[in-house]
């Protein structure tokens, strides 16, 4: 197999693009996909600060790597979820990455902010761990961005993540979730940062290859709570479809974004207001994060 660009021996084949690349040309292909995502969705510009949410995994560190190399003004944000050794190891990867590149990393701890780490929140609320975890992550990303005066938060969601989320929403016809599925969410309130996903055009296999070729030291283990999550089952189904028909995931996601998403755009407008307690944006008087934190603090006092 030969590289599509230079004709030398290929290091990776991308069946969905009907192409193969040597390592340097694959890295350039990867960066170009990120650049295209940023351009197409006007995610951010060079003189804006960008808060990059990093988990220590391959996707978010690959994203941070590309943005640093392209000269963006980035600050990393690591959310310490307090999930046993997984959190300790993933934080160490983020610390080492930031130190090696001389970029700043903010660490925010769920245990400090909510009153207990994710495993305890799960017990107190008797809900799946990802429920309290996801809520806390979304809240803290936005709050740190506001506190730092950073207008936009970038996350490492890739094509596989986005296609799996879409499949989950469609299987349950969560029509309220569909319009929010986008590579770039605008700020709809002065206290809401924009949210963007510059890796949405790249598959998990491609981000793994990028991280490997760039020698990024990332945490390979998944969060211990990820096992059994329905999103993993949806990914497996999509992998089988992709095997049978290369490009299936891409067509599913991009077809939705380009043609179907608009049909689900919310007609009824929700009124956003500021939480009476913390001032963050919510649809009720007190936001879900403050309610969760109350519940956790009461139970663990
Ligand atoms: S939501 Fe769930 Fe993740 Fe939180 S508890 Fe782990 S798997 S880390 S992406
Ligand atoms: Zn609040």
Tab-separated table of N, CA, C and O and ligand atoms in Angstrom, residues 139 274-282 285-291, ligand 2:
chain	number	residue	atom	x	y	z
A	139	UNK	N	-21.119	21.383	34.062
A	139	UNK	CA	-21.210	22.566	34.908
A	139	UNK	C	-19.830	23.177	35.143
A	139	UNK	O	-19.620	24.376	34.961
A	274	UNK	N	-30.573	32.875	35.679
A	274	UNK	CA	-29.388	32.571	36.480
A	274	UNK	C	-29.799	31.895	37.772
A	274	UNK	O	-30.771	32.299	38.409
A	275	UNK	N	-29.062	30.849	38.133
A	275	UNK	CA	-29.338	30.104	39.362
A	275	UNK	C	-29.291	31.056	40.553
A	275	UNK	O	-28.367	31.857	40.685
A	276	UNK	N	-30.306	30.949	41.431
A	276	UNK	CA	-30.391	31.850	42.571
A	276	UNK	C	-29.207	31.651	43.519
A	276	UNK	O	-28.860	32.543	44.290
A	277	UNK	N	-28.583	30.488	43.438
A	277	UNK	CA	-27.495	30.198	44.375
A	277	UNK	C	-26.122	30.521	43.806
A	277	UNK	O	-25.311	31.167	44.433
A	278	UNK	N	-25.856	30.000	42.582
A	278	UNK	CA	-24.489	30.120	42.070
A	278	UNK	C	-24.377	31.059	40.881
A	278	UNK	O	-23.276	31.369	40.438
A	279	UNK	N	-25.510	31.483	40.335
A	279	UNK	CA	-25.460	32.430	39.226
A	279	UNK	C	-25.254	31.808	37.864
A	279	UNK	O	-25.263	32.504	36.858
A	280	UNK	N	-25.047	30.478	37.796
A	280	UNK	CA	-24.882	29.846	36.481
A	280	UNK	C	-26.245	29.680	35.808
A	280	UNK	O	-27.286	29.744	36.456
A	281	UNK	N	-26.200	29.423	34.527
A	281	UNK	CA	-27.433	29.396	33.748
A	281	UNK	C	-28.243	28.120	34.006
A	281	UNK	O	-27.693	27.034	34.107
A	282	UNK	N	-29.546	28.284	34.137
A	282	UNK	CA	-30.425	27.152	34.402
A	282	UNK	C	-31.822	27.468	33.869
A	282	UNK	O	-32.109	28.612	33.531
A	285	UNK	N	-35.204	27.700	39.166
A	285	UNK	CA	-34.704	28.722	40.088
A	285	UNK	C	-33.300	28.364	40.586
A	285	UNK	O	-32.406	29.193	40.616
A	286	UNK	N	-33.158	27.089	41.005
A	286	UNK	CA	-31.842	26.627	41.468
A	286	UNK	C	-31.366	25.570	40.470
A	286	UNK	O	-32.145	24.707	40.052
A	287	UNK	N	-30.089	25.623	40.066
A	287	UNK	CA	-29.620	24.740	38.991
A	287	UNK	C	-29.425	23.302	39.489
A	287	UNK	O	-29.335	23.043	40.698
A	288	UNK	N	-29.347	22.371	38.561
A	288	UNK	CA	-29.227	20.954	38.886
A	288	UNK	C	-27.939	20.662	39.649
A	288	UNK	O	-27.897	19.787	40.509
A	289	UNK	N	-26.881	21.411	39.361
A	289	UNK	CA	-25.610	21.192	40.052
A	289	UNK	C	-25.743	21.570	41.524
A	289	UNK	O	-25.301	20.835	42.408
A	290	UNK	N	-26.350	22.709	41.813
A	290	UNK	CA	-26.517	23.127	43.207
A	290	UNK	C	-27.417	22.138	43.957
A	290	UNK	O	-27.170	21.818	45.115
A	291	UNK	N	-28.444	21.613	43.274
A	291	UNK	CA	-29.324	20.621	43.924
A	291	UNK	C	-28.543	19.353	44.241
A	291	UNK	O	-28.665	18.779	45.320
B	2	LIG	ZN1	-26.429	26.720	40.810
